[in-house]
Backbone as a printed PyTorch tensor [residue, N CA C, xyz], in Angstrom:
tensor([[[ 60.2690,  42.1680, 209.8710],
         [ 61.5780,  42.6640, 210.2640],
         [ 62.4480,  41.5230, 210.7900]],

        [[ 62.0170,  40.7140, 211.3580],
         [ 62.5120,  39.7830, 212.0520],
         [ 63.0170,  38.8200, 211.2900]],

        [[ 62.0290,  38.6510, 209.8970],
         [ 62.2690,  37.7270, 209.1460],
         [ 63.3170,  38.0390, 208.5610]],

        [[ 63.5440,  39.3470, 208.1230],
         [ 64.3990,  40.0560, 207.2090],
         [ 66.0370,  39.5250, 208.1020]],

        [[ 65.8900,  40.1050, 209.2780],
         [ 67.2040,  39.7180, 209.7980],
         [ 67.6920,  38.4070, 210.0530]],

        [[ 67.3710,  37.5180, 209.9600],
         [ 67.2020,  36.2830, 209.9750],
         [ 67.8610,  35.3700, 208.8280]],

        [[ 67.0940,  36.6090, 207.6350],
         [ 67.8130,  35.5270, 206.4830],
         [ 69.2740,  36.9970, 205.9330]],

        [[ 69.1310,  37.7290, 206.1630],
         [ 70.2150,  38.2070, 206.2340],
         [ 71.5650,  37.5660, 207.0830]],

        [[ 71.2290,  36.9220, 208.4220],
         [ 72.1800,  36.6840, 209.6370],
         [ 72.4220,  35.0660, 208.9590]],

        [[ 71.3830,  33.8860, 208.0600],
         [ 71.9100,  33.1130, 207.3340],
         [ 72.7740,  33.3320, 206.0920]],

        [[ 72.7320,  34.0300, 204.9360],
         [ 73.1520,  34.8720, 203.9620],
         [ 75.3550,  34.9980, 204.5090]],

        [[ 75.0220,  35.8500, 205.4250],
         [ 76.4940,  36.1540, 206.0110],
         [ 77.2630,  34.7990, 206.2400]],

        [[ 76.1800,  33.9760, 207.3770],
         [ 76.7130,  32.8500, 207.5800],
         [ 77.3630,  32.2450, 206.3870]],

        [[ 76.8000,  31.7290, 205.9060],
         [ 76.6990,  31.1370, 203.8510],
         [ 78.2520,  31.7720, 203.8690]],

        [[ 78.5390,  32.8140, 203.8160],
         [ 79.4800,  33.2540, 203.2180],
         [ 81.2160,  33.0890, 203.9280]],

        [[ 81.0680,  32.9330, 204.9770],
         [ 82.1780,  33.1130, 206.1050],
         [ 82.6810,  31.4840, 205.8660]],

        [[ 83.7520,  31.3290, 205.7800],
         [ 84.8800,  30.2940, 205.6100],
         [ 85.7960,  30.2560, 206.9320]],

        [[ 85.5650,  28.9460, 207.1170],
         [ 86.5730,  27.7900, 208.3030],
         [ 87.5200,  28.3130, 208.0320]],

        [[ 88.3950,  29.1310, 208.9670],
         [ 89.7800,  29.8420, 208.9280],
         [ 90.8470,  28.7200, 209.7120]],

        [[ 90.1400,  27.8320, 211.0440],
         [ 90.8060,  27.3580, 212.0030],
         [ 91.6950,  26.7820, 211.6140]],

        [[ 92.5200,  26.5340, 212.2810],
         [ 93.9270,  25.1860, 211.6870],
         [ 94.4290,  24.7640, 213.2330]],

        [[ 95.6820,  24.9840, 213.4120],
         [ 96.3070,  23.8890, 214.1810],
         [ 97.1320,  25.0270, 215.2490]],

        [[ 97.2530,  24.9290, 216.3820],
         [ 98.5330,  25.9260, 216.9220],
         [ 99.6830,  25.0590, 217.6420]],

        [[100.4770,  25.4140, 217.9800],
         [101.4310,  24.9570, 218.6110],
         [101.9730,  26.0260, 219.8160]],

        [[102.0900,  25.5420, 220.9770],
         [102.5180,  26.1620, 222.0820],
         [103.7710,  25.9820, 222.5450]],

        [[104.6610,  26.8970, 222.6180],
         [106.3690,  26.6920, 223.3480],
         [106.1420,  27.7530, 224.7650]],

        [[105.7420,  26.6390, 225.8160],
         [105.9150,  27.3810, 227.2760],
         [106.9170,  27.0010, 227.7170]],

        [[107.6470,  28.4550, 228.5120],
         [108.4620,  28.2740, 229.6610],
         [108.9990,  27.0980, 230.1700]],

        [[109.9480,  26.3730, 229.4300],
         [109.9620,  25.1370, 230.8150],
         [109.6200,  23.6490, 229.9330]],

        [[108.9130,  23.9150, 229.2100],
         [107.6290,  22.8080, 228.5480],
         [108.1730,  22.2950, 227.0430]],

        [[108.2070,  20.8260, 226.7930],
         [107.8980,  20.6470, 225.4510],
         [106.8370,  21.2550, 224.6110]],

        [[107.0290,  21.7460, 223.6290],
         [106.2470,  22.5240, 222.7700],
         [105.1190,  21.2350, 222.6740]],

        [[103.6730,  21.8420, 222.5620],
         [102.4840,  20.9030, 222.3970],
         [101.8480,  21.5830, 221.3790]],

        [[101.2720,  20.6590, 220.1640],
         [100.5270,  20.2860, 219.0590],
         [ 99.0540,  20.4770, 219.7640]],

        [[ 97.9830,  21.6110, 219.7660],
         [ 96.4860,  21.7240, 219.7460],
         [ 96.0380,  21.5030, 218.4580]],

        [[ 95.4890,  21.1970, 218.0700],
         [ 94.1440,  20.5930, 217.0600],
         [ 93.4390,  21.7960, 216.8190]],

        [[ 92.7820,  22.2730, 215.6030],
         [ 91.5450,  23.1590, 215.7520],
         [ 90.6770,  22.2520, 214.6190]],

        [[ 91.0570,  22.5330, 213.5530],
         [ 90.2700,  22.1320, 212.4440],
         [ 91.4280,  20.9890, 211.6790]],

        [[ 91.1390,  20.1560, 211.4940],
         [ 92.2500,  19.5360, 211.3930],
         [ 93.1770,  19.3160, 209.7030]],

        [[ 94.1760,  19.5860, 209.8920],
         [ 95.2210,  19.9210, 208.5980],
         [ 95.9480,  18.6250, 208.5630]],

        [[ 96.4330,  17.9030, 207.1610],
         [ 97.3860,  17.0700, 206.7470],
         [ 98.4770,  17.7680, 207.1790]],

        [[ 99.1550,  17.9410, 207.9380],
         [ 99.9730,  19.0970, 208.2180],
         [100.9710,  18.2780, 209.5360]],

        [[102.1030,  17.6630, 209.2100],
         [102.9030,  17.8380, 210.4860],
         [103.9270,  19.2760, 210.9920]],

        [[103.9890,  19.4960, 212.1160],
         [104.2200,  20.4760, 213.3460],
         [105.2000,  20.0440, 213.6590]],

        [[106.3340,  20.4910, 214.4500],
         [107.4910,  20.2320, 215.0030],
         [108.1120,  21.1150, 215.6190]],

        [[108.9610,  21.4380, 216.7660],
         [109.5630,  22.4590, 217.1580],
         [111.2770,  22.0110, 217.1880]],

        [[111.9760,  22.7060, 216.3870],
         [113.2430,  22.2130, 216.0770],
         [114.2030,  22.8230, 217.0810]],

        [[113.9040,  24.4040, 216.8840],
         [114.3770,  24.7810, 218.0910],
         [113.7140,  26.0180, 219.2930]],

        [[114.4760,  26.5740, 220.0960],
         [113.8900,  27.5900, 220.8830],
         [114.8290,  27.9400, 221.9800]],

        [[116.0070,  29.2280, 221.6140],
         [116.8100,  29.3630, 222.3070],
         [116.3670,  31.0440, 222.4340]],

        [[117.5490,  31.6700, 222.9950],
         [117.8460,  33.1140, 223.7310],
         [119.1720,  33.4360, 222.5980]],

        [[118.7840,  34.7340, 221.6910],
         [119.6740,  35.4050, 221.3410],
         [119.7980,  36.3820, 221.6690]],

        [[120.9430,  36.7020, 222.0030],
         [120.6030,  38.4010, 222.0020],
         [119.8520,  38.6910, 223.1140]],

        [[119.4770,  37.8980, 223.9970],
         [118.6430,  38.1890, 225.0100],
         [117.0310,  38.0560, 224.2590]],

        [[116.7020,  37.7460, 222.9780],
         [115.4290,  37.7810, 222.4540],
         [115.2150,  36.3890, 222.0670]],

        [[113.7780,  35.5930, 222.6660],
         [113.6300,  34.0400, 222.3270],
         [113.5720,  34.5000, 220.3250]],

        [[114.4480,  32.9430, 220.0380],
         [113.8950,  33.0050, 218.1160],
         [113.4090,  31.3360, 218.2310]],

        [[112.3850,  31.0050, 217.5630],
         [112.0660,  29.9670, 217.5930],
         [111.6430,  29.6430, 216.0430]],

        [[112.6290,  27.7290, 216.0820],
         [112.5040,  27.3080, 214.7240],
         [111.4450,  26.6420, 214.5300]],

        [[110.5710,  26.1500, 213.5370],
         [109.4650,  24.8410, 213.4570],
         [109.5320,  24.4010, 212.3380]],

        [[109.3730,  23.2620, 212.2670],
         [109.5470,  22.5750, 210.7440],
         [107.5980,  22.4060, 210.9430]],

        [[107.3950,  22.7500, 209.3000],
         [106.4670,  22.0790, 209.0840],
         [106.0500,  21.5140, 207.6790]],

        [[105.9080,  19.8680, 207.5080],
         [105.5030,  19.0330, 206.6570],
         [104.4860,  18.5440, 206.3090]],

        [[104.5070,  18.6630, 205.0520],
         [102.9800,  18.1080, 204.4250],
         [102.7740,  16.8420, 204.2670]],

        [[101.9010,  16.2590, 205.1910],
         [101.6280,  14.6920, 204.8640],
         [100.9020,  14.0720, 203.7010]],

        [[100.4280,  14.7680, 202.9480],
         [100.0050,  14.8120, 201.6100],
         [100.7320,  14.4300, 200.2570]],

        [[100.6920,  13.7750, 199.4830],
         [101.2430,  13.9200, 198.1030],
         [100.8390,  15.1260, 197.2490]],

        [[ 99.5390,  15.8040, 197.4370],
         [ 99.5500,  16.9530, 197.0080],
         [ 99.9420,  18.4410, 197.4230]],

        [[100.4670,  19.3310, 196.8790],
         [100.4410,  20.4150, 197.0560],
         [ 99.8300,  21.0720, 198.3830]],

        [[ 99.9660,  22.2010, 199.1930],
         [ 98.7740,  22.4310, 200.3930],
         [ 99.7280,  23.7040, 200.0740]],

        [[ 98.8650,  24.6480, 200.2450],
         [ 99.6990,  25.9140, 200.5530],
         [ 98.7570,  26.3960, 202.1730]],

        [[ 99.0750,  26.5870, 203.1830],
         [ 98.8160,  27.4570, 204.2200],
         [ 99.7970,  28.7140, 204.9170]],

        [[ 98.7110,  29.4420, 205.5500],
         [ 99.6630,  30.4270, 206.2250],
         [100.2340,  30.2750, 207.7030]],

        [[100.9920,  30.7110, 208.3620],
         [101.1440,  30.8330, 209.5910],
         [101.3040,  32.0460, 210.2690]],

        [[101.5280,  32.0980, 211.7220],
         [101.9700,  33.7300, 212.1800],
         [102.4110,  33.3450, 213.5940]],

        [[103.1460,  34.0510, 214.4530],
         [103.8940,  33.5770, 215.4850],
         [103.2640,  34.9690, 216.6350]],

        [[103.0050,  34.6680, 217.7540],
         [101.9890,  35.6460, 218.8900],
         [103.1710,  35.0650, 219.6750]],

        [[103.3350,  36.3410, 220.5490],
         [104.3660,  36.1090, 221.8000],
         [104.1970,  36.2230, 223.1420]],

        [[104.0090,  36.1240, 224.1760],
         [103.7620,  36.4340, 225.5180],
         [104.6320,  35.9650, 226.9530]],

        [[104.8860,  37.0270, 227.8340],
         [105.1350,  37.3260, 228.5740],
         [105.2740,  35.8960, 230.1170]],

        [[106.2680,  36.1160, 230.7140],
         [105.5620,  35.2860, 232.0830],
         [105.0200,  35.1990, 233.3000]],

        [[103.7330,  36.1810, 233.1340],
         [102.1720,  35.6060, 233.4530],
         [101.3150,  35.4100, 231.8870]],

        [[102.1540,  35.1640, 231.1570],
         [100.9470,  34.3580, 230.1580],
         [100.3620,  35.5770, 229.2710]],

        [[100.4920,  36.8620, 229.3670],
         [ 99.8530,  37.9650, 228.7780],
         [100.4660,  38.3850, 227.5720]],

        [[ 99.4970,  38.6140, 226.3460],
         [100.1420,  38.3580, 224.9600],
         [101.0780,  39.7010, 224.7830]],

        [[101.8750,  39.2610, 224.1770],
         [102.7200,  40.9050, 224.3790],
         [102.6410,  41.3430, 222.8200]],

        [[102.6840,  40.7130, 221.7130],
         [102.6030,  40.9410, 220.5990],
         [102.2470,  39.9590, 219.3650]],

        [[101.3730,  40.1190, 218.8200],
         [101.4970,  38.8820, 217.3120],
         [102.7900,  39.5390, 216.8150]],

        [[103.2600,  38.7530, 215.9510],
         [104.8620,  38.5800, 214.9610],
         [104.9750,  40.5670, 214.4040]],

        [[104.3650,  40.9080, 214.5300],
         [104.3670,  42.4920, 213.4900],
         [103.9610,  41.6820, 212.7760]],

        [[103.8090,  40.5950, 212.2160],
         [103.6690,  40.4350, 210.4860],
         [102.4160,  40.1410, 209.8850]],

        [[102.2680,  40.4030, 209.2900],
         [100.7340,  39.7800, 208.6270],
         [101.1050,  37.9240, 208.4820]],

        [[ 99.7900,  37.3320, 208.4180],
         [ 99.7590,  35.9420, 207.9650],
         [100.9930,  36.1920, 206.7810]],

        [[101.3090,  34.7620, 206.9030],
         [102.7030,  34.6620, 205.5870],
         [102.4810,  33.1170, 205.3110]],

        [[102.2770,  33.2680, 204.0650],
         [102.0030,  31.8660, 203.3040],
         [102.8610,  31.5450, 202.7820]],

        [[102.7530,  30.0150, 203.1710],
         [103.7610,  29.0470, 202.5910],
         [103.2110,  27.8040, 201.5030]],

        [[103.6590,  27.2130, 200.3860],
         [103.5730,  26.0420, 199.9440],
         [104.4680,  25.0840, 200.1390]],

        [[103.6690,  23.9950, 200.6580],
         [104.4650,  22.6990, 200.7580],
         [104.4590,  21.6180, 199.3060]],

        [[105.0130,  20.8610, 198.6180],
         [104.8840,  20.5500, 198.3020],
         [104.7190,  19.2190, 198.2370]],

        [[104.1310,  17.4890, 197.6490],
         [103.9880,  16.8190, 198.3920],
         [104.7560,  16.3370, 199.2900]],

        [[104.6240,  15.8260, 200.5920],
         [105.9240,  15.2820, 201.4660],
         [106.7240,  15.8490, 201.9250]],

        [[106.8360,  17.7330, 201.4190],
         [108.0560,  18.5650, 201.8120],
         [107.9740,  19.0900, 203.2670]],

        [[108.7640,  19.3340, 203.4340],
         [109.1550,  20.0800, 204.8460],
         [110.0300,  21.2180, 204.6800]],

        [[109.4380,  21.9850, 205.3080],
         [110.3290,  23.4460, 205.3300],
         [109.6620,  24.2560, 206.6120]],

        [[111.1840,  24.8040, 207.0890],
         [110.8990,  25.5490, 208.4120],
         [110.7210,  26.9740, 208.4980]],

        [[110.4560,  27.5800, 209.7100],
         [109.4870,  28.7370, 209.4520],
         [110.1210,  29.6930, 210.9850]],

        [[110.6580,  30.2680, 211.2030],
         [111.7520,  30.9170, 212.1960],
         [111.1010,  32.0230, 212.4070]],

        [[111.2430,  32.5090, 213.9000],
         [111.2110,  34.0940, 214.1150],
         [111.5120,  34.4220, 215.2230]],

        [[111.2380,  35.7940, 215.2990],
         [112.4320,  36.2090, 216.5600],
         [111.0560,  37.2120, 217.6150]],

        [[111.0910,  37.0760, 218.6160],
         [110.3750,  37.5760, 219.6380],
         [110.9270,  39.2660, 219.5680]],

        [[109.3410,  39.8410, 219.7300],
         [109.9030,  41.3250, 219.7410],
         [110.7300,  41.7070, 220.8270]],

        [[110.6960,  41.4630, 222.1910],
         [111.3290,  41.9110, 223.3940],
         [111.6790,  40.9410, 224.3300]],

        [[112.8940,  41.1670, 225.1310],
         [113.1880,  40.5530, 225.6290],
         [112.3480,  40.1010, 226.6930]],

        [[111.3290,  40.4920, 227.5940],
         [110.4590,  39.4610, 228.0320],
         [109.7550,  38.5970, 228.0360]],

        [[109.2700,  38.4780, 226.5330],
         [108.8490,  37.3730, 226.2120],
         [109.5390,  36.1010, 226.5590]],

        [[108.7110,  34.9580, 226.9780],
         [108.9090,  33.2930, 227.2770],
         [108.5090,  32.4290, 226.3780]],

        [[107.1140,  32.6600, 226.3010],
         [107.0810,  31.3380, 225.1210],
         [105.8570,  32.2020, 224.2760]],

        [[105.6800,  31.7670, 223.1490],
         [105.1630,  31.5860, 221.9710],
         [103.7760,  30.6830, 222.0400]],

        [[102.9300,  31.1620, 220.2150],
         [102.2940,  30.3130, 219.7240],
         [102.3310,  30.6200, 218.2410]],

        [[102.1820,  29.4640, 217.9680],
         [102.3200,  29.4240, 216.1570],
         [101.0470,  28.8120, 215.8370]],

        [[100.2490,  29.9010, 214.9910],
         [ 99.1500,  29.5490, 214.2980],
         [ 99.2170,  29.0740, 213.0020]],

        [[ 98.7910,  28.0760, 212.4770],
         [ 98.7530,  27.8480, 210.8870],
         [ 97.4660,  27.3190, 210.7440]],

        [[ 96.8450,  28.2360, 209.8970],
         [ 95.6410,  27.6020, 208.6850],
         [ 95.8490,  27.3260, 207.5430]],

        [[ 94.8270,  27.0290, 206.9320],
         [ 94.3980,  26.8800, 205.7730],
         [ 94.4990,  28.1060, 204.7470]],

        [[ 94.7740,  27.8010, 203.4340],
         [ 94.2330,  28.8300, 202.8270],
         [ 93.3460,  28.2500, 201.6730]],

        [[ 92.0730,  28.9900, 201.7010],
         [ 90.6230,  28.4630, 201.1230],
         [ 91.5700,  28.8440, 199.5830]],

        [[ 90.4420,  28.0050, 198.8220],
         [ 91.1370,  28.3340, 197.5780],
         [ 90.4830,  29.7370, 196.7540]],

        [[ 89.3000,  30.4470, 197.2570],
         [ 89.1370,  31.4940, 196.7560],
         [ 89.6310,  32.7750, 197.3260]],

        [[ 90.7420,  32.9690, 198.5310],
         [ 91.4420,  33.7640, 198.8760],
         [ 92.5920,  33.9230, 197.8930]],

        [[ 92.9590,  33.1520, 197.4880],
         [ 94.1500,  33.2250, 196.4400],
         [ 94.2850,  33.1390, 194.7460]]])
């Protein structure tokens, strides 16, 4: 039995794909900071991060340091000030292609007006998801 679960619990392993990528943080107050996860040819940037409407929208450029192609996704999580997540974007992951050297920015708008700062996730996308 033991054995059985064992190579079943390797089997799964085998199968599960490195999702991690890179986030970027816009706190309260703070230059937006670049975290590391798994690491992407991928430059990050925060272009902007103002108050419309009373709702934060925040811009980011992001460029492919690559001559080839990279397509990844991103998604934007919002939270509150004590730090408590108030919502991911509504949106599902949304994929982008860069093409080599390109840059193109990636905008969104905070669900409610309490939100402060943000995080922007971007991974990878494996090539047998697509």
């Amino acid at each position: 039995m033991k054995k059985s679960v064992l190579v079943l619990a390797l089997l799964l392993g085998a199968c599960s794909s490195d999702t991690t990528g890179l986030w970027m943080t816009g706190y309260a107050g703070e230059a937006a900071k670049v975290e590391p996860g798994h690491p992407l040819d991928l430059g990050v940037a925060e272009r902007s991060r103002l108050r419309q409407n009373d709702l934060l929208t925040v811009t980011v450029e992001l460029t492919n340091t690559l001559k080839k192609d990279q397509t990844v996704q991103w998604q934007f999580s919002w939270f509150d000030g004590q730090g408590q997540a108030m919502a991911v974007d509504g949106q599902p992951w949304q994929p982008i292609t860069l093409h080599g050297h390109q840059s193109r920015t990636v905008t969104a708008t905070a669900p409610n007006p309490s939100v402060v700062s943000y995080r922007l996730a971007v991974r990878e996308v494996l090539k047998e998801s697509y």
